[in-house]
PDB file of C-alpha atoms and ligand atoms in Angstrom:
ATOM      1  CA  UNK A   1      90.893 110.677 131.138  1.00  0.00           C
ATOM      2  CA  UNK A   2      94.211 108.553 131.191  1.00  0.00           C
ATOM      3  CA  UNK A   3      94.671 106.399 127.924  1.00  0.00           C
ATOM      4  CA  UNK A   4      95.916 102.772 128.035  1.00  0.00           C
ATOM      5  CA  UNK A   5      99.525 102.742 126.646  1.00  0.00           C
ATOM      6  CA  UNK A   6      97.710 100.501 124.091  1.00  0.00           C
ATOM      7  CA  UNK A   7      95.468 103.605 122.983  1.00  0.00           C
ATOM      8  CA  UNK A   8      98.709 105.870 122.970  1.00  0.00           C
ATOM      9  CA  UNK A   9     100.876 103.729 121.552  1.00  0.00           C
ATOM     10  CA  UNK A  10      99.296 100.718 119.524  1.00  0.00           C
ATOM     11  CA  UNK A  11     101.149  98.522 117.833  1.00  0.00           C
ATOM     12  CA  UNK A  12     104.265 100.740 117.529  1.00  0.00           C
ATOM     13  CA  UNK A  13     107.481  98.981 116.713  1.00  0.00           C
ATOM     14  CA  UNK A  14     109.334  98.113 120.229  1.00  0.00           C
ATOM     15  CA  UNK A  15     112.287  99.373 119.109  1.00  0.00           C
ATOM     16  CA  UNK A  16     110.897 102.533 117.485  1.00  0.00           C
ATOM     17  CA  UNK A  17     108.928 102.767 121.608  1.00  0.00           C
ATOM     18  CA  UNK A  18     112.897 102.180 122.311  1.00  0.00           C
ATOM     19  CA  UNK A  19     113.712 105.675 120.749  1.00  0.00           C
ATOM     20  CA  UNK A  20     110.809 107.413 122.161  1.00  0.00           C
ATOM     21  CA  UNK A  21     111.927 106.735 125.647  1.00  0.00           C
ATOM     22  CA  UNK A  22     115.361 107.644 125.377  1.00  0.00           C
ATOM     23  CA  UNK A  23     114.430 111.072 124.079  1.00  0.00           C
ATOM     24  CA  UNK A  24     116.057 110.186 120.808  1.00  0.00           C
ATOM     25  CA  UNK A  25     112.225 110.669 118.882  1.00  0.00           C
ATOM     26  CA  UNK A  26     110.716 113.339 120.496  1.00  0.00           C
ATOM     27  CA  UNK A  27     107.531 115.945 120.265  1.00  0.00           C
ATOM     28  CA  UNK A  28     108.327 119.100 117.904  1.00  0.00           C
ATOM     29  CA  UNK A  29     111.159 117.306 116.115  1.00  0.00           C
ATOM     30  CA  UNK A  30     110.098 116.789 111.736  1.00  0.00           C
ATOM     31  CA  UNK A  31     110.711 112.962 111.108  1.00  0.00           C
ATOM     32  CA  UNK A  32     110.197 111.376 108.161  1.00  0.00           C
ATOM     33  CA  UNK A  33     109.414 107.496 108.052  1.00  0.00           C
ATOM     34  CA  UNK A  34     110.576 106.010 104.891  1.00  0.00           C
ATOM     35  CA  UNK A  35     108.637 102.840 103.650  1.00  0.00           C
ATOM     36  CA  UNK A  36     106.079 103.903 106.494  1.00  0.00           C
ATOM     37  CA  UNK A  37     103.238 101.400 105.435  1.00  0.00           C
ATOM     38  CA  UNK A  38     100.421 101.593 106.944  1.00  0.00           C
ATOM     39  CA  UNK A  39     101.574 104.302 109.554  1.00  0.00           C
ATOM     40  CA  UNK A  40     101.992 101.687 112.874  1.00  0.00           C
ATOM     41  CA  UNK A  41     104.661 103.692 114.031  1.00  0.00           C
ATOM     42  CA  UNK A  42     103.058 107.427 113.023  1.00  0.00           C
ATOM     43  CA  UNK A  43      99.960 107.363 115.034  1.00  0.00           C
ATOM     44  CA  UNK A  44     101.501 108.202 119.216  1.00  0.00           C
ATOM     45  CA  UNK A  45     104.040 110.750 117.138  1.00  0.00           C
ATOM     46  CA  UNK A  46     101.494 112.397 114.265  1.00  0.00           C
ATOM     47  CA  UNK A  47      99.265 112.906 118.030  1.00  0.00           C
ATOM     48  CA  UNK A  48     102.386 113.939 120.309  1.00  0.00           C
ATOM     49  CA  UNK A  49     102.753 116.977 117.846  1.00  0.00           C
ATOM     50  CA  UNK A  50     105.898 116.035 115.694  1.00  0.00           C
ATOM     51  CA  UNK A  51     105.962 117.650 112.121  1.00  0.00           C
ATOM     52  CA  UNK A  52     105.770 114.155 110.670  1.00  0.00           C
ATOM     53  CA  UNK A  53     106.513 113.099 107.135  1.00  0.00           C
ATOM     54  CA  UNK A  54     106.391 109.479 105.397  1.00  0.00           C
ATOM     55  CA  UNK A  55     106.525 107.991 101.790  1.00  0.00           C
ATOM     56  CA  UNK A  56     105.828 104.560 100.862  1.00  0.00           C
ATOM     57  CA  UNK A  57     105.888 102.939  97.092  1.00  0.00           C
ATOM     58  CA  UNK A  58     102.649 101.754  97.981  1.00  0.00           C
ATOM     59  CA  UNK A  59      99.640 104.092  97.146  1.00  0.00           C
ATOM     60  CA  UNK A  60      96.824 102.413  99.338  1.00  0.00           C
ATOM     61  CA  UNK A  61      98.978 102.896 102.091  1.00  0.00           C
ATOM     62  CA  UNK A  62     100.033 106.724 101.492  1.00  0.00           C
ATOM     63  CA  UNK A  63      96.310 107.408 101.561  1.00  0.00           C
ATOM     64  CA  UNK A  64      95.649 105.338 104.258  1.00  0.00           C
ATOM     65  CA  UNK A  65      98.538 107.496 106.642  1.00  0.00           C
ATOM     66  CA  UNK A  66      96.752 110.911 105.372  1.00  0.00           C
ATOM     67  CA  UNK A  67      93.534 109.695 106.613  1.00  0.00           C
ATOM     68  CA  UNK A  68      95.068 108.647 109.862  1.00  0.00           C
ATOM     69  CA  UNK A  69      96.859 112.145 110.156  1.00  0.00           C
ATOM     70  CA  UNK A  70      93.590 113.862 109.284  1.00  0.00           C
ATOM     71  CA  UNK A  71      91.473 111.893 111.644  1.00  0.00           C
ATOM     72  CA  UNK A  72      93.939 113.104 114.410  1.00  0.00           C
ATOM     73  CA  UNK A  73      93.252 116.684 113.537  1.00  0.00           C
ATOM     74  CA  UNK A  74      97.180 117.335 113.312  1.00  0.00           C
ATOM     75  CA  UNK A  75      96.708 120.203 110.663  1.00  0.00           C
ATOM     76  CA  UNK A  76      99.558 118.719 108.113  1.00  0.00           C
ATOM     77  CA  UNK A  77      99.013 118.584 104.499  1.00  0.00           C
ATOM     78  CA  UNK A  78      98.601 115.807 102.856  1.00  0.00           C
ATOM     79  CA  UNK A  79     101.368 116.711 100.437  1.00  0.00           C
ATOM     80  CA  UNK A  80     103.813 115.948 103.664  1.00  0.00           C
ATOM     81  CA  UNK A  81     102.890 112.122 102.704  1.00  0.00           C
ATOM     82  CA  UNK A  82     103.932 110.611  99.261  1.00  0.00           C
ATOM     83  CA  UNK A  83     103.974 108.219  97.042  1.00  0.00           C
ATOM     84  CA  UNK A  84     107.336 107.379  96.032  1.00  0.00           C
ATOM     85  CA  UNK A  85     110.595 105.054  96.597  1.00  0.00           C
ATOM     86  CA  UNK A  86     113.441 105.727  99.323  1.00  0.00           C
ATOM     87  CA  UNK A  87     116.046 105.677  96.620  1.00  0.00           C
ATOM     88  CA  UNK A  88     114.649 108.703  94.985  1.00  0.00           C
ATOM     89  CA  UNK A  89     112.870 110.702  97.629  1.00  0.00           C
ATOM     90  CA  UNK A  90     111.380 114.047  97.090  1.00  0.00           C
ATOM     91  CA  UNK A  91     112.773 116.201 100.146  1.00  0.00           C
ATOM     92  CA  UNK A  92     115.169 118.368 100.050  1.00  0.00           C
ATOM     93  CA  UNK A  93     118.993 117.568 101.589  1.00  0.00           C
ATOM     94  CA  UNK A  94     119.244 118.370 105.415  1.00  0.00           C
ATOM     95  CA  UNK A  95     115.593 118.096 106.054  1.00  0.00           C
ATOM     96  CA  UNK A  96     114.724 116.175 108.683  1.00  0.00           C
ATOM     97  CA  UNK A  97     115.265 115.887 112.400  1.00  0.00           C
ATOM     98  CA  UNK A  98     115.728 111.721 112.340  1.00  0.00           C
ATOM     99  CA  UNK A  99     114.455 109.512 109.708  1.00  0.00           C
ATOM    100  CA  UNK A 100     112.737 106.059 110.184  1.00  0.00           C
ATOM    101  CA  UNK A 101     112.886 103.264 108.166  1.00  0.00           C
ATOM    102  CA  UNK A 102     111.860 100.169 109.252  1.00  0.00           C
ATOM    103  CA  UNK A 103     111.443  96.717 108.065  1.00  0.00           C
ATOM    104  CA  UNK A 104     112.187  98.100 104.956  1.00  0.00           C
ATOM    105  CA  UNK A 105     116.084  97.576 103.932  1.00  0.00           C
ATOM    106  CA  UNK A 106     115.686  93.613 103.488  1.00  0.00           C
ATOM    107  CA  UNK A 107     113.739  94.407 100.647  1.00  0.00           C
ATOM    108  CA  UNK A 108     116.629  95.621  98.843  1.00  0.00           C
ATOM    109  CA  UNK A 109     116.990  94.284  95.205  1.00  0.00           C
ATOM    110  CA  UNK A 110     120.771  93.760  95.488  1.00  0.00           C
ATOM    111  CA  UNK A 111     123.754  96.080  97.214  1.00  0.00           C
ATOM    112  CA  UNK A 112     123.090  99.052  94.486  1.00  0.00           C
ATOM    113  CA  UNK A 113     119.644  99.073  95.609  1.00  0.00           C
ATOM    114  CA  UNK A 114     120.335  98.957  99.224  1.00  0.00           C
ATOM    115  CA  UNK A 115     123.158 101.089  98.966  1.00  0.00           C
ATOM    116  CA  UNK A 116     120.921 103.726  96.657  1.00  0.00           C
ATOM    117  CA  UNK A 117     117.996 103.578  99.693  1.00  0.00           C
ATOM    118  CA  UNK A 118     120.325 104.143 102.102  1.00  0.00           C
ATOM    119  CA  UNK A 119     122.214 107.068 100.261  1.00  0.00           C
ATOM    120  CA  UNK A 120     118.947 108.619 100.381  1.00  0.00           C
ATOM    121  CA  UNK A 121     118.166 108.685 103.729  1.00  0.00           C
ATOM    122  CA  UNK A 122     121.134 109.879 104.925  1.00  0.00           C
ATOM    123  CA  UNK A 123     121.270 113.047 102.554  1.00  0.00           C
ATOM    124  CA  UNK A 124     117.770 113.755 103.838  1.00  0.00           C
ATOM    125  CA  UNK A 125     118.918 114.165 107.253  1.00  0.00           C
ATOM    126  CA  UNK A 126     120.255 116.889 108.876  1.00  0.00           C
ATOM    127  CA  UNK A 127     123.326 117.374 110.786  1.00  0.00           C
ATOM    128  CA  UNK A 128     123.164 115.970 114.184  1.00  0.00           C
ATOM    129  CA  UNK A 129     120.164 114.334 112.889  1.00  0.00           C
ATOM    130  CA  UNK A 130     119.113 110.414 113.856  1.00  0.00           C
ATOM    131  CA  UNK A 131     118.855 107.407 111.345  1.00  0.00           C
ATOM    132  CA  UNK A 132     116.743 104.541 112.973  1.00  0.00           C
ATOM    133  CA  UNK A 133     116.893 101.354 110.585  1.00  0.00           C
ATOM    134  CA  UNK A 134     115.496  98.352 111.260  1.00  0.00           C
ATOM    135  CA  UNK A 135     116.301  95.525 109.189  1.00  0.00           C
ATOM    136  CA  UNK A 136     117.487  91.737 108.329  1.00  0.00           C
ATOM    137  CA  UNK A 137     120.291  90.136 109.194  1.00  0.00           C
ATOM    138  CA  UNK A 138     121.775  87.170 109.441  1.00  0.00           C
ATOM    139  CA  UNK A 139     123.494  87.979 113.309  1.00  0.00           C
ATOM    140  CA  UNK A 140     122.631  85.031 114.944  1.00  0.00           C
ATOM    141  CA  UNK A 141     121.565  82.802 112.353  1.00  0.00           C
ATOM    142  CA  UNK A 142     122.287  81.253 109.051  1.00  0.00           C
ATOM    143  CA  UNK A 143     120.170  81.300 105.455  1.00  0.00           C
ATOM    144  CA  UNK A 144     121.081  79.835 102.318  1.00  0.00           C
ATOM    145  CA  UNK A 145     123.088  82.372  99.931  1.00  0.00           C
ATOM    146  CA  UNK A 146     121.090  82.519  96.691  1.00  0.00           C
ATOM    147  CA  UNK A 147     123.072  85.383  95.118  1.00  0.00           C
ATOM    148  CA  UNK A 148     125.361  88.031  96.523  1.00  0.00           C
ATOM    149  CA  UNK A 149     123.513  89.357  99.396  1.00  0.00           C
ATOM    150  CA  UNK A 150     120.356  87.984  98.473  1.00  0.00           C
ATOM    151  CA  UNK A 151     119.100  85.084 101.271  1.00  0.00           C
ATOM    152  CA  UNK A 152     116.613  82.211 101.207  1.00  0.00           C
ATOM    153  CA  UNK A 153     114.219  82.768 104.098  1.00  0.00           C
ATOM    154  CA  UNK A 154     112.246  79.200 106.066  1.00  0.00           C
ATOM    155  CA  UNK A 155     108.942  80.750 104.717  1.00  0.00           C
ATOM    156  CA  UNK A 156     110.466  81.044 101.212  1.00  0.00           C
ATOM    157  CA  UNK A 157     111.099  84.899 101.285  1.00  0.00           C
ATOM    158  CA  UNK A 158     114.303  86.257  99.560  1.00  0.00           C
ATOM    159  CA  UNK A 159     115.483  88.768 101.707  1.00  0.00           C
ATOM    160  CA  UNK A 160     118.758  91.413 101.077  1.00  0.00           C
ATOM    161  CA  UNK A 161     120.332  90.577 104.841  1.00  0.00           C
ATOM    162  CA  UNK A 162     123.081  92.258 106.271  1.00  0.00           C
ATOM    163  CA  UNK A 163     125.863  91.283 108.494  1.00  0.00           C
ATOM    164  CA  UNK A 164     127.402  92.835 111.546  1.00  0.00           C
ATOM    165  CA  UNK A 165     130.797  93.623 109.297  1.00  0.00           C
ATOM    166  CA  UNK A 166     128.714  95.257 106.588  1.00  0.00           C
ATOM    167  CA  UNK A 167     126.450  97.256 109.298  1.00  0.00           C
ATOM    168  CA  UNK A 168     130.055  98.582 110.784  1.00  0.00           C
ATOM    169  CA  UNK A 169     132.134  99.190 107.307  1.00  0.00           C
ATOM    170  CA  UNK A 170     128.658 101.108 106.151  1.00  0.00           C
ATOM    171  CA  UNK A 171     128.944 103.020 109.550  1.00  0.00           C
ATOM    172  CA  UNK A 172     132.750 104.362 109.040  1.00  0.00           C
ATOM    173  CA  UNK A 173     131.777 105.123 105.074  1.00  0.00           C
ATOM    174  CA  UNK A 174     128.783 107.569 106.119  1.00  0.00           C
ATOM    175  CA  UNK A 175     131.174 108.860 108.671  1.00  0.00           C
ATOM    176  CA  UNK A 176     128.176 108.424 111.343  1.00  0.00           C
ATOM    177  CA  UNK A 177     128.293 107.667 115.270  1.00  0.00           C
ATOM    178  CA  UNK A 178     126.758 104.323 116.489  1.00  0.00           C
ATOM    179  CA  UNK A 179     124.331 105.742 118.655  1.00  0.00           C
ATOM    180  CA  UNK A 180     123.553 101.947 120.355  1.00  0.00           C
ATOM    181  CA  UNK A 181     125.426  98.739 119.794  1.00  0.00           C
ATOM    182  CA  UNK A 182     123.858  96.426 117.442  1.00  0.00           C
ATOM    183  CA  UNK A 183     120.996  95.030 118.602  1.00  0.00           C
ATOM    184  CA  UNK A 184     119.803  91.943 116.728  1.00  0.00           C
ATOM    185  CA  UNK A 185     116.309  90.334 118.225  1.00  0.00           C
ATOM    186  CA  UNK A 186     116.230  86.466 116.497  1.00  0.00           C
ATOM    187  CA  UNK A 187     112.501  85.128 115.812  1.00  0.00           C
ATOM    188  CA  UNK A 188     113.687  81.515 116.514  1.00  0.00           C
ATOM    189  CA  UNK A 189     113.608  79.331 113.138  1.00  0.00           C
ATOM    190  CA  UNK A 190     112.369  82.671 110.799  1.00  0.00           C
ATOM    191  CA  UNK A 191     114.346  85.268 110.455  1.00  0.00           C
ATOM    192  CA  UNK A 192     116.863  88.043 112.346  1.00  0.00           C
ATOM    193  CA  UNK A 193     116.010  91.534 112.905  1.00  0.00           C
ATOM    194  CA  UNK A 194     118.748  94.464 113.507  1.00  0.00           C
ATOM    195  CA  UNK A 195     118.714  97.717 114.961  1.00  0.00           C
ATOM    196  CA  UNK A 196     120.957 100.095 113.601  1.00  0.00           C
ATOM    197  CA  UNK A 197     120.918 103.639 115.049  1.00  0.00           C
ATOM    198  CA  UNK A 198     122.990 106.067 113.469  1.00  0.00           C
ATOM    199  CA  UNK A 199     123.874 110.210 114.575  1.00  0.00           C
ATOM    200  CA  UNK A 200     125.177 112.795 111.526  1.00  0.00           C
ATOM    201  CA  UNK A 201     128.127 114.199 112.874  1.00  0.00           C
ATOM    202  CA  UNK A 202     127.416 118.256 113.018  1.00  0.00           C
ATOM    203  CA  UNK A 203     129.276 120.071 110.503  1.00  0.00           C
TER     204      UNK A 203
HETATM  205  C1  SAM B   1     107.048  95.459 106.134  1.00  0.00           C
HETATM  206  S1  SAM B   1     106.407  97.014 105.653  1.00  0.00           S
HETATM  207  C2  SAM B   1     107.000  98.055 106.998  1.00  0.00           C
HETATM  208  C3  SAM B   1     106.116  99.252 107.212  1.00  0.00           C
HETATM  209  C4  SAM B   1     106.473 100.124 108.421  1.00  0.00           C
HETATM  210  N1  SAM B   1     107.769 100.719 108.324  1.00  0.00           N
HETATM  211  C5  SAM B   1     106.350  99.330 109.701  1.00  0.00           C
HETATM  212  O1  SAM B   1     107.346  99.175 110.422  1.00  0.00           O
HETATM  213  O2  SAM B   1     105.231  98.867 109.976  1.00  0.00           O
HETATM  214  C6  SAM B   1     107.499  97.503 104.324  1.00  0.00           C
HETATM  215  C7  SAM B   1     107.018  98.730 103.583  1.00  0.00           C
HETATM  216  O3  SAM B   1     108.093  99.223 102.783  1.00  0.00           O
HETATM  217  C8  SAM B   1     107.578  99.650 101.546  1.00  0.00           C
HETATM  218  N2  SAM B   1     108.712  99.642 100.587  1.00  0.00           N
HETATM  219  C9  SAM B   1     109.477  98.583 100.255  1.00  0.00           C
HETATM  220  N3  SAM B   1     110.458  98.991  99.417  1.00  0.00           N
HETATM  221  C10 SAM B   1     110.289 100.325  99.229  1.00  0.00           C
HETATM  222  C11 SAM B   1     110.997 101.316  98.480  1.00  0.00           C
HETATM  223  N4  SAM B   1     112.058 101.008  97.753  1.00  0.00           N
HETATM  224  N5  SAM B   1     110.548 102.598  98.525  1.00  0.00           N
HETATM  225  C12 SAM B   1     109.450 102.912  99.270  1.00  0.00           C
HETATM  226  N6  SAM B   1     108.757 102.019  99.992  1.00  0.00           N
HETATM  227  C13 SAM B   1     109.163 100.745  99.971  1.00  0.00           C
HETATM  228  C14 SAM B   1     106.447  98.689 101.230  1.00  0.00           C
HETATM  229  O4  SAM B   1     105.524  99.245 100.333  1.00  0.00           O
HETATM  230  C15 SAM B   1     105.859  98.458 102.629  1.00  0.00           C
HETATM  231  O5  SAM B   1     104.820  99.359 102.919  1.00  0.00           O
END
């Protein structure tokens, strides 16, 4: 029986879809989504046979991704999901095939934090290995300052929000290749949303 791409895919992140389709994310590969919440983007590649990983600070949400991986019969331990934050992660350096962490950065307390998180996910992954972030910006639109990198949000959020200079400078420090231009999608009068897809240079 042929599912709809709604039963394969649900209500995986468009961008994340983006990856799939370009072979970037791909069946057999070990990913690990950082800050995975409830597992949107987990359930077409838990089923598509990737050794998936995923840690979240958020306990109901851990438990809630095992159940969805045991439900799908993938035969992963539950260990392979954790509790925990990205800027101390449990994993080993050089683990993982590409790492996913999305809508997660713009949570950042301040720069430490956000540079801590992303410190972390880049010594998780392996050479030649893909970092997919998805995250606020302000490319495209404007936000009150409150303090350092730390925005006012219309709905009264405070968000950490990057800028395409940061995004670039950040890019040259980690050594990494730009795998896709910036791509910023702006949700008119809320908030602006930035892909940043980095490669680990081999060796
Ligand atoms: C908006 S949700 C995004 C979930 C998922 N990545 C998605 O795209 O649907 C943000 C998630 O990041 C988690 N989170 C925020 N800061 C974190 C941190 N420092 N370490 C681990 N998880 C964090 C939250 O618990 C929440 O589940």
């Amino acid at each position: 029986m042929t599912r709809s791409l709604q039963e394969q895919f649900g209500p995986i992140d468009i961008y994340v879809f983006d990856q799939l389709l370009r072979g970037n994310l791909s069946p057999g590969m070990r990913i690990l989504e950082a800050g995975c919440g409830y597992g949107r983007n987990l359930a077409y590649l838990l089923r598509a046979g990737c050794e998936i990983f995923a840690l979240d600070a958020d306990t109901a949400a851990i438990e809630h991704v095992r159940q969805l991986s045991a439900s799908l019969q993938t035969g992963l331990p539950p260990q392979n999901f954790q509790v925990g934050v990205i800027e101390q992660m449990p994993f080993p350096d050089a683990s993982f095939d590409a790492v996913i962490c999305s809508a997660v950065l713009h949570f950042a307390r301040d720069e430490d934090h956000f540079r801590a998180m992303l410190s972390e996910l880049w010594r998780v992954l392996r050479p030649g290995g893909l970092l997919f972030c998805r995250l606020g910006s302000r490319i495209g639109m404007d936000f009150q300052r409150l303090q350092g990198n730390i925005f006012l949000l219309p709905d009264g959020s405070r968000w950490f929000l990057v800028d395409e200079e940061m995004l670039l400078d950040l890019t040259e420090e980690l050594d990494a290749v730009l795998v896709d231009p910036l791509k910023t999608t702006i949700v008119q009068d809320h908030r602006c949303m930035t892909t940043w897809v980095l490669r680990k240079r081999n060796g």
